[in-house]
Amino acid sequence: MFNKILIANRGEIACRVIKTARRLGIATVAVYSEADANARHVRLADEAVLIGPAPVRESYLLGERILEAAKQTGAQAIHPGYGFLSENEDFAEACEAAGIAFIGPPASAIRAMGSKSAAKALMEKAGVPLTPGYHGDNQEPAFLAGQAERIGYPVLIKASAGGGGKGMRRVDRAADFEAALASCKREAINAFGNDHVLVEKYVLKPRHIEIQVFGDKHGHCVYLFERDCSVQRRHQKVLEEAPAPGMTPERRAAMGKAAVDAAKAVGYVGAGTVEFIANQDGSFYFMEMNTRLQVEHPVTEMITGLDLVEWQLRVASGEPLPLRQEQLSIDGHALEARIYAEDPDRGFLPSTGRLVHLAPPPESDHVRVDTGVEQGDEITPHYDPMIAKLIVWGADRRQALSRMRQALSAYRVVGVQNNVEFLSRLVAVPSFAHADLDTGLIEREQALLFPAAGDVPADVWLLAALAELLREQRLAQKAAASAPDAGSPWRLLDGWRLNGSAVRQLSLRLGEAVQDVAVSVVPGGYEFNLAGQRVFARGTLGADSELMAQLGERRLRAAVVAAGERRQVFFEGRSWPLAMVDRLHVGGEGEEAEGGLRAPMPGKVIALIAQPGAAVEKGAPLLVLEAMKMEHTISAPRKGVVKAFRFAPGDQVADGSELLEFEKAE
């Protein structure tokens, strides 16, 4: 076994590898960019080495700098995590040439599976079922369009070197093929340095099922069962579970055998995942092989009781697989939800900023949180906006679902937009609860997943007001305790006045809606007047912002987090971003709705679609912005005229930058 390893990655996966290494007594070396100087993985590692500026091409993708750091620190092996250099055969070869173990498959296996088109040709020879499509080298747009016609719409265009949903588009008709192809190629060249694509038949109502495989250097290979990763948005996984609902022992054995055959065909060593597209009738087709550890590997760990990172370390050091196929078994059911800094209501646009408040549910034998950030850390525009992975286990799927709902309702994130509430709705929709799964679930459940914003419940306004008063009281008591006249009655916030108790007014806002709450101090608490309704209130506010409240005769539990003027209220599995209103402040009238369109996030302009002077309809695409390696189309908010663009393709823009001049049509 190794004494010291270097982790050529960042964030959640780097922290995950450090956890296992520490348990095994292995020293760890972290690498970091300038943007990650204070990152959690740097804080956790035994040593850390700076490898470059924030852009990944100048830091985490520079194999020579990472190898130099390994030599400098005496690391015997490099764990690449996932993403970055984890599937780079040149880096694997460079590690071997330098006498440093690569904790992953041999370069030959990465090379064989690195091109989706080449991998499919190899799988065809190995007898693994394939989706109908074109996987060749001819990349002429007209030729590819012809292949799409031959295959029959709908088709899926996929970057051959891709992953994570990047460089992937579904096309339903010939008229849309050219634009989708151009967009795929742009995204692929920016994300992977290779714009080669393949075209496949799009399977209607498909399920995405993957098999975890593991091989060693002694010729042994096993499969550690399957994961269902069908629930996706923009071709990126959102929820994963193991085992796959409805999987029969016969189908599991067939898919497991196909996955092992695929791994053996390339002499696979280490952890890998063979991904399949499955029809509702049980038939399945090889999609690709990921020659690394997957983001969703914890659900496999939860149902097998194994540590896959430990297996990686043991296999890379030359040990045989710890268990044989017949020794592996499934225990219970596990679910994983990916907690992202993103805004589901704005097309899942990534969000950046400081994590002002971050309180995950407490971990236990059946609740696990894998994260690369802590409260106070920054979510930057440079990297994937994942906050954490929330994993739960249950004796069966029903119990696991119940525990996931409970854990999500306890998750508190303030400072960035996030998908926690969206995930809570997602695990509750009947189709997911009843395992009616396919990759289009989110799209077909739009009405339930994106409900219209309703009125704020009265309890939410009252809880925010109560928390504000308790917070004021706590601050006053703290100030009084350190003052020379600590016992002075003038320091009490008890509402006493010479001619009777005072009535004060708290004003709270959500968007354009402002709600006033009149407050009187009464024996034992407060009396609130909300829209003519009088309610007695009292409670306690913990240092962690947890609120135990009594409203009338009811006892309620909530959390109210203060950040600047924001008062984020968490109650009954939902959250409301209220704000305190200062009635004495006189502000401006705000920016006019027309005149310009602003960037929803930092990024780079990569294409101008509309022409200056062009009249456009509402929803017409105007330009394409790239952020976090994904393309985002900026569309016309209403019918109007594009007067002029403020930026050219290739220009970097800051969050909120005015992108173009737009004039509303009369």
XYZ file of C-alpha atoms in Angstrom:
666
model
C 0.000 0.000 0.000
C 1.100 3.582 -0.671
C 2.425 5.850 2.073
C 1.599 9.131 0.332
C -0.657 10.040 -2.599
C -1.331 13.252 -4.503
C -4.921 14.092 -5.455
C -5.046 15.779 -8.863
C -8.467 17.293 -8.329
C -10.453 19.691 -6.181
C -13.746 20.094 -4.394
C -15.947 17.270 -3.211
C -14.057 14.372 -4.798
C -10.691 15.546 -3.435
C -12.201 15.707 0.061
C -13.755 12.273 -0.470
C -10.396 10.689 -1.377
C -8.674 12.385 1.565
C -11.241 10.853 3.939
C -10.442 7.280 2.886
C -6.693 7.906 2.699
C -6.703 9.265 6.243
C -8.604 6.217 7.513
C -5.978 3.968 5.893
C -3.064 6.000 7.301
C -1.991 7.361 3.902
C -0.640 10.929 3.759
C -2.253 13.219 1.170
C -1.053 16.057 -1.038
C -3.558 18.523 -2.485
C -3.008 20.684 -5.536
C -4.825 23.970 -5.935
C -5.290 26.960 -8.200
C -5.074 30.546 -7.014
C -8.882 30.609 -6.797
C -8.793 27.575 -4.473
C -6.099 28.810 -2.073
C -8.499 28.562 0.886
C -10.594 25.654 -0.390
C -11.725 22.831 1.870
C -9.625 20.160 0.136
C -6.540 22.317 0.746
C -7.447 22.686 4.405
C -7.950 18.925 4.826
C -4.822 17.620 3.081
C -1.510 17.029 4.844
C 0.301 19.126 2.220
C -0.799 21.399 -0.625
C 0.942 22.732 -3.728
C -0.083 25.742 -5.852
C -0.202 24.788 -9.539
C -1.447 27.921 -11.324
C -4.156 30.535 -11.888
C -7.906 29.907 -11.697
C -8.596 28.742 -15.294
C -8.442 24.936 -15.445
C -6.286 25.009 -18.568
C -3.680 26.894 -16.563
C -3.876 24.719 -13.439
C -5.840 21.480 -13.019
C -5.347 20.404 -16.648
C -1.557 20.919 -16.609
C -0.295 17.398 -16.122
C 3.355 18.399 -16.036
C 2.805 20.729 -13.070
C 0.903 18.058 -11.189
C 3.667 15.507 -11.813
C 6.215 18.057 -10.661
C 4.216 18.538 -7.445
C 4.126 14.762 -6.917
C 7.897 14.475 -7.328
C 8.493 17.501 -5.111
C 6.402 16.053 -2.259
C 7.440 12.416 -2.654
C 3.980 11.144 -3.553
C 4.038 7.545 -4.780
C 0.731 7.699 -6.632
C -1.761 10.147 -8.114
C -5.521 9.865 -7.698
C -7.194 11.857 -10.498
C -10.743 11.907 -9.063
C -13.287 12.534 -11.822
C -13.215 15.162 -14.564
C -10.014 17.079 -15.349
C -7.212 14.544 -16.098
C -9.025 11.426 -14.869
C -9.622 10.136 -18.419
C -6.523 11.566 -20.083
C -4.390 8.740 -21.470
C -1.375 11.013 -21.994
C -1.374 11.903 -18.310
C -1.672 8.231 -17.312
C 1.314 7.423 -19.524
C 3.300 10.351 -18.129
C 2.687 9.077 -14.585
C 3.949 5.622 -15.546
C 7.021 7.091 -17.257
C 7.779 9.104 -14.114
C 7.536 6.007 -11.901
C 4.396 7.295 -10.166
C 1.347 5.039 -9.965
C -1.801 6.295 -11.678
C -4.813 5.317 -9.548
C -6.940 4.412 -12.509
C -6.963 2.183 -15.591
C -4.007 1.750 -17.953
C -3.611 4.370 -20.672
C -4.573 1.792 -23.308
C -7.996 1.286 -21.701
C -8.592 5.035 -21.408
C -7.608 5.468 -25.052
C -9.878 2.644 -26.182
C -12.901 4.070 -24.381
C -12.035 7.780 -24.653
C -13.624 8.165 -28.069
C -17.291 7.230 -27.993
C -17.223 6.281 -31.657
C -14.105 4.063 -31.338
C -15.485 2.500 -28.158
C -18.711 1.552 -29.909
C -16.781 -0.165 -32.689
C -14.838 -2.104 -30.049
C -18.027 -3.033 -28.181
C -19.626 -4.259 -31.397
C -16.733 -6.722 -31.794
C -17.165 -7.814 -28.152
C -20.854 -8.552 -28.750
C -22.177 -5.749 -26.514
C -25.558 -4.383 -27.790
C -25.331 -0.939 -29.486
C -27.801 1.881 -30.199
C -28.352 2.429 -33.960
C -26.303 5.422 -35.121
C -23.293 6.844 -36.942
C -19.954 6.670 -35.076
C -17.526 7.330 -37.915
C -14.940 10.000 -38.734
C -16.770 11.957 -41.460
C -17.715 15.209 -39.752
C -19.096 17.141 -42.715
C -22.354 18.793 -41.591
C -24.225 17.727 -44.724
C -23.072 14.131 -44.312
C -24.056 14.029 -40.648
C -27.449 15.516 -41.512
C -27.872 12.723 -44.039
C -27.005 10.144 -41.398
C -29.606 11.662 -39.104
C -32.209 11.259 -41.859
C -31.127 7.640 -42.332
C -31.341 6.856 -38.600
C -34.687 8.646 -38.267
C -35.654 11.504 -35.963
C -35.463 12.113 -33.083
C -31.668 11.789 -32.917
C -29.049 12.663 -30.326
C -25.852 14.506 -31.266
C -23.070 13.755 -28.774
C -19.486 14.932 -28.432
C -17.306 11.880 -28.977
C -14.899 12.953 -26.212
C -17.660 14.349 -24.040
C -19.305 13.786 -20.705
C -21.404 15.560 -18.090
C -24.037 16.532 -20.649
C -21.680 18.901 -22.468
C -21.729 18.838 -26.265
C -25.041 16.975 -26.389
C -28.305 17.921 -28.103
C -31.559 16.134 -28.899
C -32.866 17.038 -32.369
C -36.471 16.299 -33.319
C -36.565 17.537 -36.925
C -34.235 18.094 -39.846
C -34.724 21.881 -39.814
C -33.023 22.110 -36.400
C -30.085 19.800 -37.107
C -27.561 22.324 -38.480
C -27.903 24.777 -35.570
C -27.772 21.987 -32.969
C -24.679 20.475 -34.597
C -22.851 23.833 -34.592
C -23.721 24.398 -30.931
C -22.560 20.886 -29.965
C -19.252 21.331 -31.747
C -18.601 24.721 -30.125
C -19.352 23.362 -26.673
C -17.256 20.232 -27.281
C -14.148 22.088 -28.481
C -14.317 24.438 -25.488
C -14.872 21.682 -22.916
C -12.740 18.851 -24.336
C -10.525 20.351 -27.055
C -12.174 18.032 -29.603
C -15.299 18.787 -31.676
C -15.794 15.272 -33.089
C -19.418 14.153 -32.662
C -21.512 11.055 -33.223
C -25.201 10.800 -34.102
C -27.492 8.183 -32.567
C -31.131 7.253 -32.522
C -32.814 8.947 -29.592
C -34.596 6.241 -27.624
C -38.014 7.487 -26.568
C -38.667 7.314 -22.823
C -35.220 5.803 -22.162
C -33.772 4.871 -18.797
C -30.123 5.511 -18.020
C -28.725 2.505 -16.166
C -25.037 2.049 -15.443
C -23.036 -0.857 -14.105
C -20.126 -0.377 -11.694
C -17.198 -2.587 -12.718
C -13.859 -3.210 -11.026
C -10.789 -4.979 -12.388
C -7.373 -5.772 -10.932
C -3.893 -6.427 -12.346
C -4.344 -10.177 -11.915
C -7.052 -10.541 -14.568
C -10.056 -10.511 -12.241
C -13.100 -8.361 -12.991
C -16.425 -8.039 -11.164
C -19.522 -5.874 -11.352
C -20.892 -4.196 -8.236
C -24.468 -4.057 -9.507
C -26.273 -1.142 -11.117
C -27.337 2.449 -10.587
C -30.336 4.164 -12.156
C -29.386 7.666 -13.271
C -32.447 8.420 -15.404
C -33.474 11.662 -13.674
C -31.531 14.336 -15.537
C -31.714 17.961 -16.570
C -29.868 19.157 -19.661
C -28.388 15.636 -19.940
C -26.791 15.988 -16.504
C -27.714 13.666 -13.652
C -29.703 15.090 -10.750
C -30.794 12.024 -8.768
C -29.215 8.583 -8.743
C -30.229 5.405 -6.986
C -29.155 1.828 -6.462
C -30.368 -0.742 -7.163
C -32.413 0.224 -10.227
C -36.159 -0.014 -9.546
C -37.799 -2.939 -11.310
C -34.520 -4.678 -12.098
C -34.932 -8.457 -12.317
C -32.098 -10.823 -11.344
C -31.943 -12.076 -14.935
C -31.625 -8.597 -16.440
C -29.070 -7.599 -13.788
C -26.960 -10.645 -14.643
C -27.196 -9.897 -18.386
C -26.201 -6.253 -17.974
C -23.468 -7.191 -15.510
C -22.029 -9.725 -17.943
C -22.123 -7.181 -20.803
C -20.319 -4.630 -18.600
C -17.634 -7.111 -17.555
C -17.207 -8.188 -21.191
C -16.738 -4.531 -22.132
C -14.134 -4.038 -19.382
C -12.240 -7.199 -20.267
C -12.198 -6.199 -23.946
C -9.871 -3.313 -23.069
C -7.876 -4.987 -20.257
C -9.515 -2.802 -17.643
C -7.988 -2.203 -14.194
C -9.549 -0.190 -11.377
C -12.988 1.416 -11.018
C -15.056 2.039 -14.123
C -18.657 2.453 -15.157
C -20.341 0.994 -18.216
C -23.378 3.083 -19.113
C -26.423 1.734 -20.935
C -29.563 3.209 -22.432
C -32.430 0.908 -21.470
C -35.841 0.604 -23.080
C -38.947 0.223 -20.959
C -39.254 -3.345 -22.263
C -35.928 -4.328 -20.665
C -33.707 -4.226 -23.768
C -30.518 -2.208 -23.382
C -27.749 -0.640 -25.493
C -24.150 0.284 -24.684
C -23.748 4.043 -24.470
C -20.226 4.658 -23.161
C -17.696 3.647 -20.546
C -16.412 6.127 -18.004
C -12.877 5.086 -17.145
C -12.893 6.576 -13.651
C -14.820 6.753 -10.414
C -18.298 8.240 -10.929
C -19.854 11.153 -9.070
C -22.648 8.818 -7.971
C -20.421 6.034 -6.596
C -21.672 6.572 -2.979
C -25.017 4.870 -3.682
C -23.111 1.717 -4.648
C -21.064 2.017 -1.466
C -24.231 2.364 0.612
C -25.868 -0.820 -0.716
C -22.697 -2.948 -0.714
C -21.009 -1.675 2.454
C -17.774 -1.184 0.520
C -15.374 1.753 0.134
C -14.648 2.036 -3.595
C -11.815 4.514 -3.079
C -10.134 1.962 -0.814
C -10.560 -0.645 -3.560
C -8.949 1.798 -6.014
C -5.952 2.283 -3.757
C -5.510 -1.437 -3.135
C -5.807 -2.384 -6.805
C -3.441 0.407 -7.920
C -0.839 -0.828 -5.405
C -0.984 -4.302 -6.935
C -3.349 -6.103 -4.588
C -6.062 -8.407 -5.974
C -9.740 -7.476 -5.722
C -10.881 -7.866 -2.108
C -13.985 -9.896 -3.077
C -15.129 -12.269 -5.810
C -18.416 -11.882 -7.700
C -20.244 -14.494 -5.628
C -19.257 -12.662 -2.418
C -20.962 -9.430 -3.474
C -24.558 -8.717 -2.480
C -27.100 -5.892 -2.277
C -28.376 -4.617 1.061
C -31.238 -2.101 0.997
C -31.699 0.912 -1.272
C -29.759 4.187 -1.617
C -30.515 7.554 -3.214
C -28.185 10.440 -4.050
C -29.257 14.032 -4.697
C -26.783 16.529 -6.123
C -27.016 19.860 -4.313
C -26.033 22.584 -6.782
C -25.632 26.339 -6.643
C -28.061 27.001 -9.481
C -31.455 28.533 -10.147
C -33.993 25.932 -11.360
C -36.483 28.690 -12.201
C -34.014 30.249 -14.652
C -33.140 27.157 -16.630
C -30.771 25.865 -13.916
C -28.349 28.744 -14.448
C -25.344 28.359 -12.131
C -25.164 30.758 -9.198
C -22.032 32.214 -7.642
C -21.311 33.848 -4.313
C -20.384 33.223 -0.694
C -22.102 30.510 1.316
C -23.333 32.836 4.047
C -25.085 29.978 5.830
C -24.626 26.273 5.108
C -26.217 23.688 7.388
C -26.605 20.180 5.958
C -28.660 17.570 7.807
C -26.725 15.677 10.497
C -24.885 12.598 9.197
C -25.708 9.129 10.527
C -25.581 5.490 9.463
C -28.249 6.232 6.861
C -27.509 9.868 5.930
C -24.218 10.886 4.307
C -23.040 14.255 2.969
C -20.040 14.448 0.617
C -18.972 18.048 0.126
C -16.070 20.222 -0.927
C -17.271 23.425 0.761
C -18.156 24.749 4.190
C -20.000 27.788 5.464
C -18.142 30.939 4.422
C -16.603 29.369 1.292
C -17.144 30.806 -2.191
C -18.878 29.242 -5.168
C -16.881 30.785 -8.017
C -17.602 30.917 -11.769
C -14.409 28.965 -12.492
C -15.585 25.454 -11.582
C -18.579 23.146 -11.293
C -21.135 24.718 -8.912
C -21.771 21.582 -6.852
C -22.261 22.268 -3.154
C -22.610 18.674 -1.981
C -23.976 15.215 -2.601
C -26.690 14.093 -0.202
C -26.884 10.297 0.081
C -29.433 8.319 2.086
C -29.954 4.605 2.739
C -33.088 2.679 3.589
C -34.047 -0.940 4.015
C -36.112 -0.502 0.833
C -36.834 2.247 -1.699
C -39.847 3.494 0.219
C -37.815 4.090 3.374
C -34.945 5.627 1.416
C -37.372 8.075 -0.232
C -38.820 9.047 3.127
C -35.351 9.687 4.518
C -34.353 11.706 1.461
C -37.394 13.958 1.828
C -36.613 14.454 5.511
C -32.928 15.191 4.849
C -33.714 17.704 2.089
C -36.203 19.514 4.332
C -33.380 19.962 6.876
C -30.848 21.353 4.341
C -30.173 25.098 4.758
C -28.279 27.086 2.113
C -28.105 30.895 2.055
C -25.915 33.090 -0.140
C -26.423 31.446 -3.527
C -29.418 30.239 -5.463
C -29.724 26.479 -5.027
C -31.807 23.488 -6.035
C -32.709 22.061 -2.605
C -36.378 23.011 -2.799
C -36.563 21.780 -6.413
C -35.115 18.425 -5.317
C -37.690 18.234 -2.525
C -40.462 18.603 -5.109
C -38.725 16.152 -7.441
C -38.539 13.266 -4.956
C -42.196 13.876 -4.072
C -43.734 13.800 -7.587
C -45.825 10.651 -8.095
C -43.856 9.490 -11.156
C -40.594 9.423 -9.214
C -42.173 8.061 -6.049
C -43.713 5.211 -8.076
C -40.493 4.639 -10.080
C -42.008 5.638 -13.448
C -38.546 6.690 -14.586
C -36.991 7.924 -17.810
C -34.604 10.700 -18.834
C -37.510 13.017 -19.718
C -39.121 12.920 -16.265
C -38.226 16.514 -15.367
C -39.545 17.862 -18.671
C -42.845 15.997 -18.469
C -43.419 16.985 -14.826
C -42.954 20.721 -15.376
C -46.287 21.650 -13.792
C -45.461 19.919 -10.506
C -41.771 20.794 -10.438
C -42.168 24.475 -11.342
C -45.436 25.574 -9.693
C -46.579 29.156 -9.923
C -45.453 31.252 -6.981
C -48.291 31.489 -4.491
C -48.904 33.883 -1.639
C -46.514 33.749 1.298
C -48.218 31.896 4.178
C -49.066 34.073 7.169
C -46.926 31.861 9.399
C -43.832 32.749 7.363
C -44.261 36.506 7.904
C -44.875 35.909 11.625
C -41.877 33.602 12.031
C -39.603 36.151 10.321
C -40.906 38.921 12.574
C -40.479 36.817 15.721
C -36.930 35.844 14.766
C -36.098 39.512 14.159
C -37.302 40.518 17.616
C -35.459 37.655 19.299
C -32.297 38.541 17.384
C -32.577 42.190 18.516
C -33.106 41.038 22.094
C -30.051 38.780 21.986
C -27.857 41.577 20.633
C -29.148 43.996 23.286
C -28.427 41.500 26.071
C -24.927 40.926 24.731
C -24.253 44.662 24.608
C -25.692 45.154 28.089
C -23.552 42.401 29.576
C -20.355 44.230 28.588
C -21.585 47.737 29.492
C -20.714 49.519 32.775
C -24.440 49.889 33.560
C -25.374 46.312 32.702
C -28.318 46.343 35.096
C -29.901 49.519 33.780
C -33.627 49.130 32.948
C -33.080 51.444 29.968
C -31.204 48.607 28.236
C -34.230 46.299 28.266
C -36.165 45.865 25.029
C -39.445 45.320 26.876
C -41.593 47.899 25.081
C -42.255 49.871 28.294
C -43.360 53.484 27.836
C -44.471 56.096 30.348
C -48.021 56.162 28.994
C -48.362 52.464 28.109
C -46.732 49.843 25.903
C -45.404 50.919 22.532
C -46.516 49.517 19.224
C -43.854 49.205 16.555
C -44.068 48.078 12.978
C -41.836 45.587 11.186
C -41.940 45.620 7.396
C -40.862 42.614 5.354
C -40.655 42.185 1.603
C -40.663 39.375 -0.937
C -40.119 40.721 -4.437
C -42.532 43.613 -4.829
C -44.859 42.451 -2.047
C -44.409 44.252 1.286
C -46.044 42.992 4.477
C -46.345 45.022 7.683
C -46.473 43.316 11.077
C -47.504 45.466 14.069
C -45.796 44.368 17.295
C -46.748 44.968 20.924
C -44.783 43.619 23.874
C -47.084 41.672 26.233
C -46.372 39.531 29.303
C -44.462 36.429 28.245
C -43.927 37.456 24.641
C -45.385 39.586 21.849
C -48.698 40.290 20.242
C -48.567 40.471 16.446
C -51.166 42.129 14.262
C -51.020 40.808 10.710
C -53.737 42.068 8.345
C -56.128 42.517 11.277
C -55.409 39.122 12.828
C -53.941 39.238 16.339
C -51.552 36.424 17.328
C -49.618 35.842 20.553
C -45.982 34.864 19.826
C -42.924 33.815 21.743
C -39.943 31.543 21.166
C -36.218 30.933 21.264
C -33.658 31.529 18.525
C -30.535 29.386 18.552
C -27.072 30.488 17.512
C -27.536 28.307 14.409
C -30.646 30.348 13.444
C -32.997 27.496 14.413
C -36.260 28.924 15.721
C -38.578 27.217 18.204
C -41.749 29.283 18.046
C -45.178 29.427 19.613
C -47.837 31.179 17.510
C -51.099 31.220 19.379
C -51.578 27.671 20.666
C -49.335 26.081 18.019
C -45.677 25.086 18.444
C -43.632 25.422 15.256
C -40.070 24.701 14.235
C -38.286 26.777 11.580
C -35.012 28.509 10.787
C -34.547 32.182 9.973
C -31.107 33.171 8.694
C -30.125 36.845 8.639
C -27.672 37.995 5.956
C -27.604 41.738 5.343
C -31.200 42.751 4.732
C -32.110 39.144 3.761
C -34.143 37.031 6.160
C -34.230 33.525 4.706
C -37.088 31.593 6.294
C -36.949 27.770 6.207
C -40.270 26.215 7.163
C -42.030 22.934 6.374
C -39.567 21.920 3.665
C -39.652 25.236 1.807
C -37.754 28.509 2.019
C -38.640 32.157 1.400
C -36.021 34.904 0.752
C -37.674 37.739 2.642
C -35.998 41.082 3.236
C -36.298 43.656 5.998
C -37.606 46.991 4.744
C -36.182 50.224 6.134
C -39.103 52.641 5.906
C -36.760 55.611 6.399
C -34.677 54.748 3.305
C -35.524 56.584 0.090
C -34.209 54.657 -2.913
C -34.201 55.246 -6.641
C -36.898 54.075 -8.979
C -34.772 51.180 -10.266
C -33.644 50.252 -13.746
C -36.164 50.430 -16.547
C -37.268 47.049 -17.809
C -36.400 47.910 -21.377
C -33.254 49.377 -22.880
C -30.762 46.573 -22.247
C -30.422 42.876 -21.443
C -27.983 41.889 -18.746
C -25.773 38.818 -18.307
C -27.372 36.442 -15.778
C -23.891 35.278 -14.682
C -20.194 35.797 -15.521
C -19.203 34.195 -18.818
C -17.944 34.570 -22.370
C -19.910 35.651 -25.430
C -19.408 32.938 -28.036
C -21.996 33.744 -30.708
C -24.228 36.642 -31.797
C -27.370 35.175 -33.335
C -29.519 38.202 -34.103
C -28.419 41.034 -36.371
C -28.238 44.679 -35.217
C -31.367 46.443 -36.401
C -33.350 43.210 -36.644
C -36.937 43.060 -35.438
C -37.455 39.980 -33.256
C -40.348 38.233 -31.550
C -40.508 37.420 -27.851
C -38.312 34.383 -27.090
C -36.126 34.783 -30.196
C -32.468 33.813 -29.517
C -30.202 36.866 -29.469
C -26.772 35.617 -28.401
C -25.046 32.651 -26.774
C -23.139 32.987 -23.508
C -20.764 30.290 -22.258
C -20.396 29.865 -18.510
C -18.993 26.928 -16.557
C -18.398 25.066 -19.865
C -22.099 25.160 -20.769
C -23.883 27.266 -23.375
C -26.760 29.542 -22.360
C -28.933 31.236 -24.963
C -30.060 34.783 -24.156
C -33.510 35.357 -25.657
C -35.664 38.416 -26.348
C -37.847 39.222 -23.320
C -40.519 40.689 -25.569
C -41.156 41.737 -29.165
C -38.723 44.467 -30.159
C -35.684 45.612 -32.106
C -32.018 44.743 -31.488
C -30.304 48.138 -31.627
C -26.666 47.116 -30.971
C -24.509 44.521 -29.204
C -22.165 45.715 -26.454
C -19.772 42.749 -26.797
C -18.211 40.693 -29.563
C -17.716 36.917 -29.659
C -14.835 35.969 -27.357
C -15.400 38.847 -24.937
C -15.662 38.059 -21.219
C -18.628 39.619 -19.416
C -19.292 40.123 -15.743
C -22.495 39.182 -13.943
C -25.077 41.897 -14.693
C -23.225 43.369 -17.686
C -25.518 44.959 -20.263
C -25.175 42.723 -23.307
C -27.110 44.668 -25.932
C -29.386 47.605 -26.578
C -32.960 46.455 -27.036
C -35.971 48.581 -27.919
C -39.462 47.369 -27.159
C -41.832 47.353 -30.120
C -44.772 49.758 -29.913
